[in-house]
Coordinates of C-alpha atoms in Angstrom, one line a residue:
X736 CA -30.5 12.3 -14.9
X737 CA -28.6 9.6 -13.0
X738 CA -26.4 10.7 -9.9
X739 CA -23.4 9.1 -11.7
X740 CA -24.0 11.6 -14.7
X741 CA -24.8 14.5 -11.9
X742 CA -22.1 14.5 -9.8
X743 CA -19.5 14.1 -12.1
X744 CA -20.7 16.8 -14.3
X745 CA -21.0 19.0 -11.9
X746 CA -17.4 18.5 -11.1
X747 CA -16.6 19.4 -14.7
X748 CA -18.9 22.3 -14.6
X749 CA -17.0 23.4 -11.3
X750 CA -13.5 22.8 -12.4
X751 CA -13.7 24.9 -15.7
X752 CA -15.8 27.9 -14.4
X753 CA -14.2 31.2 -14.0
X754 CA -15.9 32.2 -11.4
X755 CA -15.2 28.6 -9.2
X756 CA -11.0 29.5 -10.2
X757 CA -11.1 33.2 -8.4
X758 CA -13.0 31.8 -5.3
X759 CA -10.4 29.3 -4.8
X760 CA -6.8 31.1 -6.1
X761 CA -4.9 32.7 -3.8
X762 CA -4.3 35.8 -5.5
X763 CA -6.2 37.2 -8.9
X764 CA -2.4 37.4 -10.7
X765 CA -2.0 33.5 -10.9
X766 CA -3.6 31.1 -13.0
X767 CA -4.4 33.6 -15.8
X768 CA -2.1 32.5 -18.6
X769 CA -2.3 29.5 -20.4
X770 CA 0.8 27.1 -18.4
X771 CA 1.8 23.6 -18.2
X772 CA -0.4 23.4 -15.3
X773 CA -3.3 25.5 -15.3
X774 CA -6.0 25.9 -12.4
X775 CA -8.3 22.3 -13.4
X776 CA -5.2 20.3 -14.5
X777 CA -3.9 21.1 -11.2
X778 CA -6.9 20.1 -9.1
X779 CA -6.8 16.8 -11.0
X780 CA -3.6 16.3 -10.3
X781 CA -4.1 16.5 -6.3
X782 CA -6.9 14.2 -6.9
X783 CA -4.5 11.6 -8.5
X784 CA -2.4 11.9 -5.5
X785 CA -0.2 8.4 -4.7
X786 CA 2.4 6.9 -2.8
X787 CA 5.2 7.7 -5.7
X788 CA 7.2 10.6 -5.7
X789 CA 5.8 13.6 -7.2
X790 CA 8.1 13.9 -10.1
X791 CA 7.4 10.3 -11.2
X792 CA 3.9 10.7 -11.0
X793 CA 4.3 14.0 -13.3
X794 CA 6.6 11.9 -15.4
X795 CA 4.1 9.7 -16.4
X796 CA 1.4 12.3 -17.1
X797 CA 3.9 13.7 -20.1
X798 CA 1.3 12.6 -22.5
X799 CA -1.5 14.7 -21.0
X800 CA 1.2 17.4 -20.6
X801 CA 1.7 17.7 -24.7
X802 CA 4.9 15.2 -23.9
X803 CA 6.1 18.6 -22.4
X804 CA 7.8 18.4 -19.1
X805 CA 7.0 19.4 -15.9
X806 CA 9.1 19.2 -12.1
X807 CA 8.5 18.6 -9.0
X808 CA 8.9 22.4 -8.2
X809 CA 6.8 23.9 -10.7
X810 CA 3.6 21.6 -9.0
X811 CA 4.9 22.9 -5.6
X812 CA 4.8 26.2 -6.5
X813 CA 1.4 26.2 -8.1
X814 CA -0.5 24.6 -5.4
X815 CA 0.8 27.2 -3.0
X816 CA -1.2 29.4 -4.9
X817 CA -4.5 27.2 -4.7
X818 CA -7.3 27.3 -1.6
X819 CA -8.1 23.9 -0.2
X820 CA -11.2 25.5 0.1
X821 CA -12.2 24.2 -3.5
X822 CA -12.0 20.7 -2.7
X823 CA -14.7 22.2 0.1
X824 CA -17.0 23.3 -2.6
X825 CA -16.7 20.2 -4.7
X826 CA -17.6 17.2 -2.2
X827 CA -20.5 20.3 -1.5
X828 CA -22.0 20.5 -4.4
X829 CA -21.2 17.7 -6.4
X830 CA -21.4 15.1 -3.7
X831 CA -23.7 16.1 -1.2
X832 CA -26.2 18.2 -2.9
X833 CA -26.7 15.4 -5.5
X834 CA -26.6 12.9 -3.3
X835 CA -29.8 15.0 -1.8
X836 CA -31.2 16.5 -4.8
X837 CA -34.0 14.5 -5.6
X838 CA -35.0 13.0 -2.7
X839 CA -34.4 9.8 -3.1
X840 CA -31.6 8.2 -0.8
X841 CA -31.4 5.8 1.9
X842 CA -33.3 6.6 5.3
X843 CA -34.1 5.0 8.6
X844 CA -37.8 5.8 8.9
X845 CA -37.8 8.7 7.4
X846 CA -34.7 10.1 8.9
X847 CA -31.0 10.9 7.6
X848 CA -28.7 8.7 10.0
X849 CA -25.3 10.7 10.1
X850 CA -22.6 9.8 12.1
X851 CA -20.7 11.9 13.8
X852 CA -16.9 11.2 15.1
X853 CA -12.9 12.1 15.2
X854 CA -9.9 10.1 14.4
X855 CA -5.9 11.7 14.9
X856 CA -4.3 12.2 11.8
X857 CA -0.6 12.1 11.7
X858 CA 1.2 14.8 10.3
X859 CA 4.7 15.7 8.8
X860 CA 6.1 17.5 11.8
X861 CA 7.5 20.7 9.4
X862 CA 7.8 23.9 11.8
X863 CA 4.4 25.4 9.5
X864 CA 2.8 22.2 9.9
X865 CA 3.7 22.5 13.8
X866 CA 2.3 26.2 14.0
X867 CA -1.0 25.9 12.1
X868 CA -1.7 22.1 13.6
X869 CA 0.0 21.8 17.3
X870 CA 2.2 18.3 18.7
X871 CA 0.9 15.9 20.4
X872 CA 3.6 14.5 23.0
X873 CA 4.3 10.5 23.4
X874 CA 6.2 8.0 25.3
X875 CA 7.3 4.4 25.2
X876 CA 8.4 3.2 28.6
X877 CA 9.6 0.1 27.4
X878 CA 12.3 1.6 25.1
X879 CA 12.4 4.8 27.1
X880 CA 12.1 6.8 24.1
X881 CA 10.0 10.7 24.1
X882 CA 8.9 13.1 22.3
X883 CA 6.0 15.2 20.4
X884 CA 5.0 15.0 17.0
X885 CA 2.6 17.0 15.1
X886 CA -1.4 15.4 14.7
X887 CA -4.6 16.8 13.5
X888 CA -8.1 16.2 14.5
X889 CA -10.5 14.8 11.6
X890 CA -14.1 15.5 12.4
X891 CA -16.4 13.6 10.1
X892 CA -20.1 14.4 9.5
X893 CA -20.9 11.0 7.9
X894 CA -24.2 9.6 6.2
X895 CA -23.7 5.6 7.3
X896 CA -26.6 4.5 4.8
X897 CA -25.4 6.3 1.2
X898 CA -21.8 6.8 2.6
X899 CA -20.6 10.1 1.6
X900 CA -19.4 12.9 4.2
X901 CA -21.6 15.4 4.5
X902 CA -19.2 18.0 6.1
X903 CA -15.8 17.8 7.7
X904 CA -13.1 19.3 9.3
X905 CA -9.4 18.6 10.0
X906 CA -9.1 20.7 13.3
X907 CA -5.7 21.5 15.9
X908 CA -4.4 18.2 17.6
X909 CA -5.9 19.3 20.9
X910 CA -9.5 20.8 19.7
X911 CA -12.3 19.4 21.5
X912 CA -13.9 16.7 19.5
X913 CA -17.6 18.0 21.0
X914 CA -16.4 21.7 19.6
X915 CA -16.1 20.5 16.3
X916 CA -19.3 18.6 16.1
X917 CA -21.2 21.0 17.0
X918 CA -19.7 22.9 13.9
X919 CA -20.9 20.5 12.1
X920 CA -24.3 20.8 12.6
X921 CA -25.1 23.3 10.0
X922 CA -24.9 20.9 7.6
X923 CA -28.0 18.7 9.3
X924 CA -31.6 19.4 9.1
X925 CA -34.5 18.8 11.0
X926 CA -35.5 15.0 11.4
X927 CA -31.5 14.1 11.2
X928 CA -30.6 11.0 13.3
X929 CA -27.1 11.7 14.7
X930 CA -25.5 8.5 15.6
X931 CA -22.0 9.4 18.4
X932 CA -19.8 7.1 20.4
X933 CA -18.9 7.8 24.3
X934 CA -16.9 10.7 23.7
X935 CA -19.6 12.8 23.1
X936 CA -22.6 12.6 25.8
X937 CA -22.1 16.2 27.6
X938 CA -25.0 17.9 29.0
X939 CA -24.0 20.8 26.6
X940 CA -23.9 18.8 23.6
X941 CA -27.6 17.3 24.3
X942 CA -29.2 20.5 25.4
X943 CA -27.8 22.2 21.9
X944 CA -29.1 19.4 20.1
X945 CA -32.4 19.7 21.4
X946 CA -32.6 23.5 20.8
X947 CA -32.0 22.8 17.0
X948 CA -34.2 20.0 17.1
X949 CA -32.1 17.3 16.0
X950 CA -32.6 13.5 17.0
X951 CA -29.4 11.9 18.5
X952 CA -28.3 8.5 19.9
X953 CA -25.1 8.6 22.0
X954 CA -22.6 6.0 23.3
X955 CA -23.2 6.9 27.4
X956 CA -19.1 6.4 29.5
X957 CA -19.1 4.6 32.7
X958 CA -18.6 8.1 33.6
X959 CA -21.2 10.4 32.2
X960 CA -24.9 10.4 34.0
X961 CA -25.9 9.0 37.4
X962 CA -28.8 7.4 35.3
X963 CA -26.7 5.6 32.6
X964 CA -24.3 4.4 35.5
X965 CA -27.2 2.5 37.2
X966 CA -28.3 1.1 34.0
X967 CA -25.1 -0.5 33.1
X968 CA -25.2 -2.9 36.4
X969 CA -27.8 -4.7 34.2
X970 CA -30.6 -3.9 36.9
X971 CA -33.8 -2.2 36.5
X972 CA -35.9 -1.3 33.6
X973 CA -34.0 -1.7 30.0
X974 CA -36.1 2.0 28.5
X975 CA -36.3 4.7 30.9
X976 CA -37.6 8.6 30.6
X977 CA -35.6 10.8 32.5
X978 CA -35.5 14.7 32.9
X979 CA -31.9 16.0 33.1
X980 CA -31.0 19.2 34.5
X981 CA -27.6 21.2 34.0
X982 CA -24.7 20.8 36.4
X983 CA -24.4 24.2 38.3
X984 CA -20.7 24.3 36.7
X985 CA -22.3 24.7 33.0
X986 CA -24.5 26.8 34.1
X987 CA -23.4 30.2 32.7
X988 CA -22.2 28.6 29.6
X989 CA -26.0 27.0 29.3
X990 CA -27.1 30.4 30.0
X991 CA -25.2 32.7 27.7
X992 CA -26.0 30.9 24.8
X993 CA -30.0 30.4 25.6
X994 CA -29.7 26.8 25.6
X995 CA -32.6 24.7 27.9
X996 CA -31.2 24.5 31.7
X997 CA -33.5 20.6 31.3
X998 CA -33.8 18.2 28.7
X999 CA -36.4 15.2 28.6
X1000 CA -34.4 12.0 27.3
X1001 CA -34.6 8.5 26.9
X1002 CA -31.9 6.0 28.1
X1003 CA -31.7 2.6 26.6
X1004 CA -29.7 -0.1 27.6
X1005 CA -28.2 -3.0 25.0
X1006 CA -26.5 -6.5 25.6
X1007 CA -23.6 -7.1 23.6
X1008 CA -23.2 -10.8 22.2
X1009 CA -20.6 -11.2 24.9
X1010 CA -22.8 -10.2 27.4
X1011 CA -21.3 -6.7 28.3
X1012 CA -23.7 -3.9 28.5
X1013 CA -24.1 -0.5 26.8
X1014 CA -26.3 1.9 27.6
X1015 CA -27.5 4.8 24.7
X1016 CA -29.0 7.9 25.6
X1017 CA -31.8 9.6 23.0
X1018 CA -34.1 12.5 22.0
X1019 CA -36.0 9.0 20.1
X1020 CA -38.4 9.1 23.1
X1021 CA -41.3 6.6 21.4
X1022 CA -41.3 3.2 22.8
X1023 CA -44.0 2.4 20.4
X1024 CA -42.0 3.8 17.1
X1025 CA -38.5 3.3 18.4
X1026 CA -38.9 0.0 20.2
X1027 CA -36.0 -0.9 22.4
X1028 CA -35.4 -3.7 20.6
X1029 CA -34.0 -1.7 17.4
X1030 CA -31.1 0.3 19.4
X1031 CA -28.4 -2.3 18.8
X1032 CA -28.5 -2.3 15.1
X1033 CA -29.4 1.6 15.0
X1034 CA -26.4 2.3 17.4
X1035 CA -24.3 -0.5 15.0
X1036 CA -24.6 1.5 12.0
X1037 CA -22.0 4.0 13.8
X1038 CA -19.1 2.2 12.7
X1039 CA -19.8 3.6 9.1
X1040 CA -17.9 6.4 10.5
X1041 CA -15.0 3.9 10.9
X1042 CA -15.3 2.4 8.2
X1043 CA -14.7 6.0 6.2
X1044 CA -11.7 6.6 8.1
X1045 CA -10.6 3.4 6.9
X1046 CA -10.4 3.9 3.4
X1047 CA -9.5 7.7 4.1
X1048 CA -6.1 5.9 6.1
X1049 CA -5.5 2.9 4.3
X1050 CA -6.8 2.4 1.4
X1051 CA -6.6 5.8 0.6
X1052 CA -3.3 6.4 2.8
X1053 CA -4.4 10.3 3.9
X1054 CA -1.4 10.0 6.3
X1055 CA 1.2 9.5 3.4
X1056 CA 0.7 13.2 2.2
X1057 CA 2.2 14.8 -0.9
X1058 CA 3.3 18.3 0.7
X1059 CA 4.8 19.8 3.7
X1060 CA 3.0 23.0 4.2
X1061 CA -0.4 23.6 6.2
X1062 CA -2.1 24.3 2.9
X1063 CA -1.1 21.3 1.1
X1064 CA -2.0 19.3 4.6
X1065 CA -5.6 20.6 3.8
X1066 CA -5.3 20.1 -0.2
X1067 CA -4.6 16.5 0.5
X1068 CA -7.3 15.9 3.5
X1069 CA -10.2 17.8 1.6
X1070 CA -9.4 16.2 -1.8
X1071 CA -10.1 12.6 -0.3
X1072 CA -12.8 13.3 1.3
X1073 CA -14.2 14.7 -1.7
X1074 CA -12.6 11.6 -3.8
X1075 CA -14.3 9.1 -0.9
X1076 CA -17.8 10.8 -2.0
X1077 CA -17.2 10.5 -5.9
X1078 CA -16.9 6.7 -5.4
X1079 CA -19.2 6.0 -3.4
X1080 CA -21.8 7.6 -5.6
X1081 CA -20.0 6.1 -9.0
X1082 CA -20.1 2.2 -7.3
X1083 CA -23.7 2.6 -6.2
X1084 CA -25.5 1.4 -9.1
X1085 CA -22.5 -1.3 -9.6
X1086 CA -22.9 -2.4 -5.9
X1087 CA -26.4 -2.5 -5.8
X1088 CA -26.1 -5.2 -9.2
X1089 CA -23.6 -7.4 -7.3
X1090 CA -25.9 -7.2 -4.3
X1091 CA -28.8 -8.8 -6.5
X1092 CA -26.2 -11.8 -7.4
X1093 CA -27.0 -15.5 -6.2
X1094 CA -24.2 -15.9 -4.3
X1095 CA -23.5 -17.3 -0.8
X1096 CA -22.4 -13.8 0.6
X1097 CA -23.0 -10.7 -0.8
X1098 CA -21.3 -8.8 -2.8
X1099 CA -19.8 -5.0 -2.9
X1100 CA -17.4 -3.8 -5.4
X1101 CA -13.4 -3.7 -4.1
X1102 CA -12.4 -1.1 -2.9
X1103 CA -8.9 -1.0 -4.3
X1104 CA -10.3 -1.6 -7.6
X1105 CA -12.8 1.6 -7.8
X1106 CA -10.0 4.0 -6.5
X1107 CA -7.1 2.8 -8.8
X1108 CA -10.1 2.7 -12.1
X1109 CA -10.8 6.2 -10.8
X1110 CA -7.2 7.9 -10.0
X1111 CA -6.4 6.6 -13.4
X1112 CA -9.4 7.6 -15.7
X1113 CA -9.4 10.8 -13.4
X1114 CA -8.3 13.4 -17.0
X1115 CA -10.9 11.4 -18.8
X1116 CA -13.6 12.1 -16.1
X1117 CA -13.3 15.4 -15.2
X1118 CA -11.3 17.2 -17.7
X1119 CA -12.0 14.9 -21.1
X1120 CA -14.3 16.2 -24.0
X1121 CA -15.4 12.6 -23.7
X1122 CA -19.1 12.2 -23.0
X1123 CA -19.6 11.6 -19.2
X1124 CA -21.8 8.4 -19.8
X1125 CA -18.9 6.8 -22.1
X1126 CA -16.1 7.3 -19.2
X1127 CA -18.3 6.0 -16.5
X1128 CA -19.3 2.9 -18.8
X1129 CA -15.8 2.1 -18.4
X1130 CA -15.6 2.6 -14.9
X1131 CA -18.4 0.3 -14.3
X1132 CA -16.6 -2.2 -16.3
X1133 CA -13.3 -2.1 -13.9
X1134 CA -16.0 -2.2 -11.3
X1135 CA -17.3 -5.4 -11.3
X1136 CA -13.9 -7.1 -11.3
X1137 CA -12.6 -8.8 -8.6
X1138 CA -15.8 -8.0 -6.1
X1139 CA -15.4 -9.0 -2.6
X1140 CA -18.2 -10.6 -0.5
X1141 CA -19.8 -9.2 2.1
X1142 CA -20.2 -11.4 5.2
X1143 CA -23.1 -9.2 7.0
X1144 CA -23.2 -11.2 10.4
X1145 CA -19.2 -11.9 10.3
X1146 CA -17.7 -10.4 14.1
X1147 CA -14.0 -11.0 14.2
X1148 CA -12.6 -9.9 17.8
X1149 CA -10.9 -6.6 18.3
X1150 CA -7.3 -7.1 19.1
X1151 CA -4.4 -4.5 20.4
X1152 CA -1.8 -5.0 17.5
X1153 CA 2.0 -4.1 18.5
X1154 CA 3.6 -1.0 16.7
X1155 CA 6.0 -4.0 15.4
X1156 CA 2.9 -5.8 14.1
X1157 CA 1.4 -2.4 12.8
X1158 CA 5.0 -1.4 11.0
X1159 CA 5.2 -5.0 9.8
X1160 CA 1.7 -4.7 7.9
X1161 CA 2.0 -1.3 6.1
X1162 CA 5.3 -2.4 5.0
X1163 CA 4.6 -5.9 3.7
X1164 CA 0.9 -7.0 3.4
X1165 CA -1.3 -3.7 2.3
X1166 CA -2.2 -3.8 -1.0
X1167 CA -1.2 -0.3 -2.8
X1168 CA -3.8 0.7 -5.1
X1169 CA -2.3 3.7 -6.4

C-alpha cells in the first residue's frame, strides 16, 4: 500500500476509534451523544483552522453540518473538552510511523539526518496563556516603548531529507533549548545523524549523545571550545581528533547522570562562499567515510529545520491562533505540525513527477496550493465514506497546478528587515492560502 493511502487511512482509523476518543477527551461524560459537533468533526475542524473568524468559518461548513447551525461558542466549549494530546498521536502514527514503516525513505549513507532546533512563538498574552507559557520582556529605544509579552519555545525534531517532524514540543518562553532536545531524543535511534546550529554545542549535550550512541554535527560559537576557537582563525589542519574532557563546573551534573567525564570528537572546519569560516564539531570521526569535503552540504541540510518553521509561521500562520486558552495554544501548535506531515507525505509522489520534468529549474509543488486543496477537501479526506484513493486523485490534481521552481544553487543575502518592513509584508504582500 502507498504511504498516501497509509497515512491518511490511518488518520481515519484514528479519528473514528473509540478507544483513540477516551485517550484524548477530557472527561468520559463528553462526547458521548450524537451533537452538532461530535469528537472527529471537531478534530477536523481544528485542522481546517484559518485566518477568518470562527463563526464564519462554521458558517460555511452549514452543509456538512445538515444546514444546521452552529456558533462560535458551542466550538469553544467543545474543544475545551479535547486533549491536544491527539494531534500528538496522529502526526505519530500516521506520519511518522508510515513514513518509517517499510523501510524505504531518504537517507545519508545509511543514516536518518534529523535536525534539531527552536524558534519563539508569539502568543496571545491572556492571563492563562501568561501562567502556563511565561513573558518574554522587550524594548525599543528608539520609540522608548517597554514591555513583556507572552512567547513559547518550539522545539522541532525534523527529518530534512522526507520532511516531516518526527517529534516536537512547544515549551515555556525561557526553557533551555538544549533541555528540550534532549527530550527529544527518544524519538531517534541508533545510526541517527543529528544536524544543530551553535546554540547547542555543550559538553553535556555531546557527552549524552555519545552515551546513547547517536551521531551528531554541531554549529561550534566563537565561544564554545578552546579547539574550535583556534580553528576559526583559518590556521592549522582543516580535520582534527580531539579528546575533550568535562569542565570541573559540570562535573557533578556529568556524574549524577553516568554520563562519560571524556568524549573523542572530530572538529571540522568549512569556508563559506564569502570566505567566513565555520567550524563543526562530530561523533562522524572517519576521514575516509566522512571526508571533510562533505561537511558543508551535510551541515547545509540544517536549514530544513527553517524551512519547517517557515510554512509552520507563514504559510501556515501558527502565530494567528484560533483560541485564547493554553489548551487551544497546544490544539493549534500540534494540529500543524501534524497537518505539515500530511502534506509533505501527500505531495511526495506529485513532487517527485515534477522533479522528473525537462525544465530549466526544478520543480516542487506550491505550497499554498497543497495546504488550501487539503484544508478544503479536509471532510472528504478524513471523515468521507469516499474511497481514500478517489480523494487523493483529486488532490494530486490541485497539485500540479501552479508549481514553483526550484533554483537549487540560488543564495540570496540575509538581510535585517525593519518591524515597519516586517508589518508592511504580512499586511500587504503574503499570499493567504486559507
Amino acid at each position: 500500500m502507498c504511504l498516501k493511502k497509509q497515512s491518511v487511512e490511518a488518520s481515519q482509523d484514528l479519528i473514528s476509534d473509540a478507544e483513540f476518543k477516551n485517550r484524548h477527551r477530557k472527561s468520559v461524560k463528553v462526547f458521548v451523544r450524537t451533537r452538532k459537533l461530535p469528537f472527529g468533526r471537531l478534530i477536523v475542524l481544528i485542522l481546517q483552522k484559518g485566518l477568518k473568524s470562527l463563526q464564519l468559518r462554521i458558517n460555511e461548513l452549514t452543509s456538512l453540518l445538515g444546514g444546521e447551525t452552529l456558533t462560535n461558542s458551542a466550538l469553544t466549549q467543545a474543544r475545551a473538552n479535547l486533549k491536544h494530546t491527539a494531534f500528538i498521536e496522529l502526526n505519530r502514527k500516521a506520519v511518522v510511523d508510515v513514513m518509517y514503516g517499510d523501510d524505504d525513505y531518504k537517507r545519508y549513507k545509511d543514516m536518518r539526518v534529523l535536525g534539531i532546533d527552536g524558534s519563539k512563538i508569539l502568543l496571545p498574552s491572556t492571563p492563562d496563556i501568561i501562567n502556563a507559557f511565561g513573558q518574554i520582556s522587550y524594548s525599543n529605544d528608539q520609540d522608548g516603548v517597554e514591555g513583556q509579552h507572552a512567547y513559547g519555545l518550539a522545539s522541532a525534531l525534523y527529518d530534512v531529507l522526507n520532511h516531516v517532524a518526527v517529534d516536537s514540543f512547544l515549551g515555556k518562553a525561557k526553557d533551555y533549548e538544549v533541555n528540550l532536545a534532549i527530550q527529544h531524543l527518544d524519538g531517534t535511534r541508533e545510526n541517527d545523524l543529528l544536524i544543530c546550529d551553535r546554540n547547542y554545542p555543550s559538553y553535556y549535550f555531546l557527552s549524552y549523545l555519545s552515551k546513547i550512541k547517536r551521531h551528531f554535527v554541531i554549529r561550534c560559537s566563537a565561544s564554545s571550545f578552546q579547539e574550535a576557537r583556534d580553528m576559526l582563525t583559518g590556521e592549522g589542519a582543516e580535520s582534527r581528533l580531539t579528546m575533550i574532557a568535562c569542565p570541573p563546573q559540570k562535573r557533578a551534573l556529568i556524574q549524577s547522570q553516568a554520563l562519560p567525564e571524556s568524549i573523542t570528537v572530530r572538529f571540522v572546519r568549512v569556508q563559506l562562499e564569502t570566505g567566513e569560516y565555520e567550524v563543526l564539531v562530530t561523533s562522524l570521526l572517519d576521514d575516509s567515510v566522512f571526508p571533510t569535503t562533505d561537511f558543508l552540504g551535510l551541515y547545509h541540510l540544517r536549514w530544513g529545520v527553517e524551512g519547517f518553521y517557515g510554512i509552520l509561521k507563514t504559510r501556515l500562520h501558527l502565530e494567528n491562533f484560533s483560541g485564547k486558552t493554553a489548551e487551544s495554544i497546544y490544539q493549534d501548535f500540534y494540529s500543524t505540525v501534524y497537518l505539515s506531515g500530511l502534506e509533505s507525505i501527500l505531495t511526495a509522489d506529485t513532487n517527485e513527477r515534477l522533479s522528473q520534468k525537462m525544465t530549466q529549474h526544478p520543480q516542487q509543488v506550491n505550497h499554498a496550493v497543497s495546504f488550501n486543496a487539503i484544508k478544503n477537501q479536509a471532510f472528504n479526506l478524513l471523515l468521507s465514506n469516499q474511497p481514500s484513493e478517489t480523494v487523493i486523485a483529486g488532490l494530486e490534481k490541485f497539485f500540479l497546478t501552479n508549481p514553483v521552481s526550484k533554483r537549487v544553487d540560488r543564495k540570496v543575502p540575509r538581510q535585517k528587515r525593519s518591524a515597519r518592513h516586517l508589518i508592511n509584508f504580512l499586511k500587504r504582500n503574503i499570499k493567504i492560502c486559507f
